[in-house]
C-alpha cells in the first residue's frame, strides 16, 4: 500500500503517488472529512466499504477531521499574527512595530493648572490694620474685602520656603510671566509632594493629583518625584488683572495616580529589563531613580530619545545613565537598560515612578473642579507646626487627554515612519538616499 510504504525506504515515486490525491486546501471539518472519505474510496476501496454515518470508521474520520480543523485554525492564526497587515493582537502589532524601530505611544493624561481661590492659616498673624488672620479665610480678589491682597500675600509668605519676590525660576511664556516658588510643607503630609483628589464629571469620577511643578522654555511641567522635596507652585501674571484665570498662584494638576515601584539590581547583567505590569500607564510620566538606604536620590536616569530612531545604542545624548521604554499591551511597559558599552548597567536599589491614567480622550470641564480643599502643615518662623488650608479651581477645561495608539493607527503609521528614518532598505533607497546630500 502506498500510504503504508510512505515512511519506508521507498523511491520518491511512492511518496508522490501517496499524496497525489490528497486535498491540501481542506481546513474546515466538513472538507477534511470529505477529503478523507475520498482518499479511502480511492486507495482502500477493497478494505473499507462501510460509509454509513453510524459506522466506527466514520466516527474515527470525524474525530480526525475535528483535530485537523483545530490545528489548521491555530496555524492560520499564527501566520496572521506574524504580518502587520493581518495581525489582530496588540502584542503582535507592538512586536512587529519594534522590528522597524517604531515606538507605539501609550495613553496621554489630562493635565493643566488650577488657581488658588482662598487661603487660611492657624498661625497668629496681623495685617496693617491689626486684624488677626489666624483662622480667617481670605479669598483671592474678594470684592468685599479691600485688604484681601495684603492678607493673601501675608499668609502665603508664611507658607513658602522663601519670600515672595525671590522666585527659584522665572519664565516668560507667551504673554504670561511665571515665577516658581516652593511651599515649606511638612514632607509627611504631602508624600512625594503630591495631593490626591477627584473630579466628578457627572457620568464618571476621575482620580486627580496636584503635583510639584517646574518650568522650562515650553511652560509648566511636572517635576520629577522626590519624597524629600516640597510641593512647588507658580505665581503667574498675564497683565489682565487679578480676576484673570492666569493671574495669581497656580498649581499643576494631572489625571491619574502616581505609582512607586522599587527594583533591586544585584548583579551587573547587560541589557537588564524590569516589567511594570500595572495597566493603563501613561506615556509621559516615567522616571527612574537610584536611591540610597535613606530613600534619598543618588542618580536620576534619563529616558533615551525615540526621535530619529534613537535608542540606548544610538543616541545624541552623551549621558550613560539612561534607559529605554518598551510599550506592552494594555499600556503596560518594560524598562530596558544598557549593555555597559553604550550606557551603564544598573546596580543597587532603583525606584521606577509611573502614573496610571484613564485610557480615553476624557474631557474635564472647568466647573467640575471648583473650590477643592487642600491642607497641610508647615513650620512657622518660630519653629512651631501650623496648618494652612487652601481651595483651588481649574483655570480652564482639561481637553488634552488621549487614548493609547490603536492597532489600526500603528498598522498605517509604522511602515511610513520606517521610510523616514534615513536608512537604505530597498532598491529605491539605494538609488535616491545618497543623492539627498
XYZ file of C-alpha atoms in Angstrom:
437
model
C 0.000 0.000 0.000
C 1.364 3.390 -0.958
C 0.463 5.069 2.317
C 1.976 2.224 4.322
C 5.254 2.442 2.452
C 5.466 6.210 2.818
C 7.828 6.082 5.783
C 9.896 3.224 4.426
C 12.957 3.439 2.284
C 10.998 3.794 -0.923
C 11.571 5.881 -4.005
C 10.123 9.358 -4.460
C 7.506 7.904 -6.792
C 5.865 6.122 -3.850
C 5.569 9.377 -1.918
C 4.236 11.152 -4.967
C 1.566 8.503 -5.557
C 0.562 8.586 -1.881
C -0.140 12.336 -1.934
C -1.326 12.935 -5.468
C -4.950 12.524 -4.468
C -4.750 14.495 -1.199
C -6.516 17.855 -0.835
C -4.198 20.455 0.691
C -6.898 23.130 0.680
C -9.167 21.363 3.178
C -9.163 23.200 6.501
C -12.666 23.015 7.963
C -14.362 19.965 9.457
C -16.622 19.135 6.507
C -13.967 19.475 3.796
C -11.391 17.476 5.793
C -13.947 14.723 6.417
C -14.922 14.588 2.739
C -11.264 14.575 1.653
C -10.573 11.625 3.961
C -13.527 9.679 2.638
C -12.490 10.355 -0.964
C -8.971 9.182 -0.171
C -10.239 5.966 1.427
C -12.516 5.228 -1.522
C -9.596 5.575 -3.964
C -6.824 3.715 -2.125
C -8.743 1.390 0.214
C -11.879 0.581 -1.736
C -11.462 -3.162 -1.105
C -10.805 -2.768 2.637
C -13.482 -0.235 3.579
C -16.974 -0.069 2.187
C -18.977 0.794 5.306
C -19.527 4.541 4.880
C -22.818 4.956 6.761
C -22.870 7.637 9.479
C -23.240 5.114 12.331
C -20.130 3.106 11.460
C -16.947 3.078 13.521
C -14.949 4.195 10.501
C -16.965 7.407 10.117
C -16.546 8.184 13.845
C -12.784 7.832 13.507
C -12.731 10.015 10.378
C -14.835 12.685 12.075
C -12.523 12.711 15.092
C -9.543 13.183 12.781
C -11.370 15.964 10.914
C -12.100 17.775 14.184
C -8.457 17.656 15.276
C -7.316 18.731 11.785
C -9.678 21.725 11.831
C -8.364 22.851 15.242
C -4.751 22.528 14.120
C -5.439 24.333 10.843
C -7.147 27.189 12.718
C -4.197 27.637 15.059
C -1.641 27.507 12.263
C -3.680 30.063 10.344
C -3.893 32.377 13.366
C -0.157 32.091 13.998
C 0.542 33.006 10.401
C -1.777 36.019 10.575
C -0.105 37.315 13.746
C 3.305 37.383 12.043
C 2.366 40.022 9.473
C 1.474 43.614 10.336
C -1.239 43.771 7.677
C -3.195 40.865 9.199
C -2.246 40.798 12.909
C -5.099 41.442 15.332
C -3.488 41.092 18.758
C -1.935 44.217 20.284
C 1.093 42.240 21.440
C 1.756 41.071 17.875
C 1.412 44.564 16.410
C 3.775 46.029 19.019
C 6.324 43.275 18.409
C 6.245 43.798 14.643
C 6.463 47.586 15.064
C 9.598 47.218 17.192
C 11.262 45.317 14.350
C 11.216 48.517 12.299
C 12.138 50.785 15.250
C 8.642 52.190 15.685
C 7.616 53.051 19.256
C 3.869 52.979 19.839
C 2.515 55.541 22.297
C 0.500 54.826 25.425
C -2.323 56.990 26.752
C -1.816 60.696 27.447
C -3.209 62.071 30.746
C -5.351 65.175 31.107
C -3.236 67.938 32.635
C -3.449 71.634 33.359
C -3.362 74.349 36.000
C -5.562 75.138 38.977
C -5.694 78.521 40.718
C -5.648 79.127 44.455
C -9.019 80.711 45.270
C -8.657 81.081 49.046
C -6.175 80.557 51.845
C -6.231 80.356 55.623
C -3.765 79.593 58.429
C -3.790 78.688 62.104
C -0.739 80.902 62.736
C -1.259 84.151 64.606
C -0.670 86.874 62.029
C -1.709 90.538 61.885
C -2.301 92.753 58.858
C -1.649 96.512 58.641
C -4.973 97.262 60.345
C -4.239 94.987 63.307
C -6.604 92.230 62.203
C -5.616 88.770 63.422
C -5.673 86.472 60.358
C -5.497 83.207 62.328
C -8.497 81.088 61.330
C -9.690 83.617 58.718
C -10.491 82.545 55.157
C -9.002 85.006 52.680
C -10.463 84.890 49.173
C -8.453 85.907 46.112
C -9.854 89.087 44.501
C -12.559 89.382 47.153
C -14.697 92.479 46.310
C -15.961 92.594 49.891
C -12.503 92.769 51.440
C -10.356 95.787 50.476
C -7.367 94.244 52.299
C -7.587 90.844 50.570
C -4.342 91.212 48.599
C -2.258 92.276 51.572
C -3.719 89.488 53.699
C -3.362 86.824 50.986
C 0.320 87.595 50.464
C 0.979 87.790 54.216
C -0.363 84.263 54.706
C 1.256 82.710 51.650
C 4.619 84.217 52.601
C 4.470 82.269 55.873
C 3.901 79.020 53.921
C 6.681 79.483 51.371
C 10.235 78.246 51.867
C 11.419 81.680 50.648
C 9.850 85.096 50.338
C 7.560 86.193 47.548
C 9.596 88.179 45.032
C 12.541 85.787 45.301
C 11.477 83.006 42.908
C 13.518 79.903 42.125
C 12.868 80.372 38.390
C 11.283 82.954 36.099
C 9.965 82.240 32.593
C 8.010 84.317 30.091
C 5.671 82.007 28.167
C 3.736 83.983 25.568
C 2.049 86.866 27.370
C 2.269 85.248 30.804
C 5.117 85.728 33.266
C 5.667 82.691 35.516
C 7.589 82.591 38.800
C 8.416 79.340 40.586
C 8.148 79.021 44.380
C 8.095 76.157 46.915
C 5.937 75.580 49.981
C 7.555 74.925 53.348
C 5.273 71.951 53.861
C 5.814 69.026 56.205
C 7.053 66.194 53.977
C 4.939 63.658 55.873
C 1.724 65.493 54.887
C 2.285 65.518 51.134
C 4.178 62.351 50.316
C 6.290 62.958 47.186
C 4.757 66.439 47.058
C 1.519 65.009 45.626
C -2.031 65.755 46.784
C -4.840 63.458 45.569
C -8.429 64.483 44.885
C -11.209 63.556 42.437
C -13.027 65.255 39.560
C -16.705 64.341 39.140
C -17.843 64.862 35.535
C -21.410 63.757 36.269
C -21.018 60.432 34.494
C -17.632 59.387 35.887
C -15.333 60.201 38.788
C -11.672 60.538 37.835
C -8.726 60.376 40.241
C -6.653 63.560 40.050
C -3.414 64.749 41.610
C -1.770 68.068 42.433
C 1.893 67.554 41.571
C 5.103 69.547 42.084
C 5.577 71.888 39.141
C 8.667 73.042 37.294
C 9.325 75.494 34.455
C 11.127 75.191 31.151
C 11.013 77.116 27.880
C 7.790 75.318 26.886
C 5.926 76.235 30.065
C 4.870 74.461 33.287
C 5.553 70.738 33.629
C 5.601 68.138 36.388
C 8.819 67.949 38.380
C 10.469 64.566 38.973
C 9.010 62.829 42.046
C 11.133 63.226 45.158
C 9.986 62.126 48.633
C 12.346 64.664 50.200
C 11.246 67.733 48.232
C 8.467 70.219 48.882
C 5.377 70.964 46.853
C 6.061 73.736 44.339
C 3.681 76.320 42.879
C 3.681 79.162 40.373
C 2.812 82.812 40.524
C 1.537 83.964 37.135
C 0.689 87.386 35.741
C -0.858 87.782 32.288
C -1.400 91.554 32.628
C -5.203 91.247 32.628
C -5.786 91.917 36.307
C -6.386 89.832 39.417
C -9.689 88.461 38.101
C -7.926 86.704 35.217
C -7.577 82.936 35.444
C -3.866 83.259 34.702
C -3.064 85.865 37.339
C -2.422 84.539 40.816
C -0.949 81.440 42.435
C -1.240 78.292 40.331
C -0.725 74.584 40.950
C -0.109 71.858 38.377
C -2.645 69.023 38.140
C -2.783 65.701 36.296
C -5.307 62.935 35.913
C -4.254 59.602 37.395
C -2.443 58.024 40.323
C 1.325 58.128 40.849
C 2.783 54.637 41.388
C 6.117 53.848 43.012
C 7.834 50.548 42.128
C 11.098 49.531 43.780
C 13.551 47.293 41.894
C 16.770 45.741 43.183
C 19.603 45.000 40.743
C 22.291 42.953 42.493
C 24.434 41.787 39.568
C 25.855 43.615 36.578
C 23.948 41.863 33.803
C 23.928 43.522 30.350
C 20.578 44.511 28.848
C 18.627 44.039 32.063
C 14.916 44.784 31.994
C 12.135 45.311 34.503
C 8.441 44.972 33.651
C 5.740 47.116 35.251
C 2.553 45.080 34.935
C 0.079 47.747 36.040
C -2.331 48.503 33.142
C -3.033 51.965 31.661
C 0.332 53.525 32.476
C 0.530 56.786 30.579
C 3.145 57.861 28.042
C 4.537 60.973 29.709
C 5.128 60.028 33.348
C 8.021 57.602 33.745
C 11.016 58.331 35.978
C 13.871 56.045 37.021
C 15.988 56.964 40.042
C 18.716 55.249 42.026
C 18.250 55.698 45.788
C 20.233 55.004 48.946
C 19.145 53.291 52.166
C 17.590 56.568 53.398
C 15.395 56.874 50.295
C 17.451 59.807 49.030
C 18.007 60.098 45.282
C 21.589 59.336 44.209
C 21.148 59.305 40.428
C 18.407 60.411 38.069
C 18.433 58.234 34.941
C 17.173 59.649 31.651
C 14.915 58.040 29.073
C 16.563 57.610 25.674
C 15.054 59.743 22.925
C 12.948 57.989 20.295
C 13.080 60.694 17.621
C 15.121 59.899 14.510
C 15.243 56.223 15.511
C 17.411 56.879 18.585
C 17.658 54.285 21.333
C 20.048 53.020 24.009
C 22.699 52.138 21.451
C 22.387 55.164 19.181
C 21.679 58.496 20.829
C 22.987 62.040 20.579
C 22.705 62.282 24.380
C 26.144 61.601 25.875
C 24.732 60.625 29.264
C 25.419 56.972 30.080
C 22.749 56.724 32.770
C 19.786 56.146 30.507
C 17.067 53.619 29.826
C 14.594 52.707 27.125
C 10.850 52.054 27.413
C 9.199 49.165 25.564
C 5.412 49.530 25.363
C 3.414 46.362 26.042
C -0.263 45.546 25.657
C -2.827 47.161 27.999
C -0.459 50.163 28.258
C 1.995 48.297 30.443
C 5.691 48.825 29.799
C 9.128 47.326 30.257
C 12.184 49.359 31.317
C 15.272 48.249 29.372
C 18.790 49.168 30.451
C 22.079 49.199 28.560
C 24.862 46.695 27.970
C 27.711 48.594 29.594
C 29.221 49.715 26.305
C 26.843 52.439 25.168
C 25.108 53.038 28.513
C 25.618 51.976 32.128
C 24.384 48.750 33.684
C 22.198 49.476 36.747
C 23.282 48.139 40.143
C 21.703 48.838 43.518
C 18.211 49.946 44.531
C 16.119 51.763 41.962
C 12.698 53.410 42.096
C 10.559 53.421 38.946
C 7.801 56.041 39.029
C 4.804 55.818 36.706
C 1.254 57.125 36.602
C -1.893 55.128 35.901
C -4.355 57.250 33.907
C -7.695 56.774 32.167
C -7.066 55.300 28.725
C -9.586 57.544 26.992
C -9.988 61.009 25.493
C -11.703 62.342 28.605
C -12.793 65.971 28.961
C -12.952 67.534 32.434
C -14.958 70.730 32.295
C -13.762 73.794 34.181
C -16.777 73.793 36.516
C -16.077 70.187 37.617
C -13.124 71.224 39.781
C -14.269 74.195 41.864
C -13.108 75.188 45.339
C -11.487 71.819 46.062
C -9.999 71.783 49.543
C -6.392 71.047 50.397
C -4.481 71.394 53.664
C -1.057 70.611 55.072
C 1.177 71.587 57.948
C 4.259 73.804 57.827
C 6.868 75.223 60.183
C 6.393 78.832 61.269
C 9.215 81.309 61.809
C 9.144 80.315 65.491
C 9.615 76.637 64.597
C 6.031 75.738 65.517
C 3.851 73.443 63.438
C 0.968 75.341 61.858
C -1.734 74.327 59.381
C -2.679 76.036 56.129
C -5.882 75.343 54.214
C -6.323 76.143 50.527
C -9.059 75.910 47.938
C -8.374 75.700 44.218
C -10.295 75.649 40.931
C -9.427 74.814 37.342
C -8.269 77.698 35.178
C -9.668 76.035 32.023
C -11.239 72.782 30.885
C -8.876 69.813 30.533
C -9.225 68.542 26.973
C -5.711 67.258 26.220
C -6.144 63.613 27.259
C -5.823 60.887 24.618
C -6.232 57.125 24.413
C -3.303 54.875 23.561
C -2.357 54.338 19.940
C -4.782 51.948 18.266
C -3.848 48.826 16.320
C -5.043 50.357 13.044
C -3.051 53.546 13.597
C 0.132 51.538 14.269
C -0.575 49.407 11.209
C -0.761 52.504 8.997
C 1.893 54.687 10.610
C 4.730 52.292 11.425
C 5.686 51.418 7.807
C 5.506 55.097 6.835
C 7.813 56.064 9.693
C 10.307 53.392 8.672
C 10.897 55.148 5.344
C 11.651 58.427 7.130
C 14.488 57.099 9.283
C 17.273 57.809 6.816
C 18.115 54.160 6.180
C 18.830 52.342 2.939
C 16.400 49.422 2.978
C 15.276 48.673 -0.549
C 16.454 49.368 -4.073
C 14.702 52.718 -4.251
C 16.537 53.886 -1.108
C 19.919 52.983 -2.566
C 19.109 54.928 -5.723
C 17.834 58.096 -4.039
C 19.158 58.428 -0.457
C 22.752 59.304 -1.398
C 21.521 61.995 -3.770
C 19.776 63.916 -0.979
C 23.007 65.268 0.490
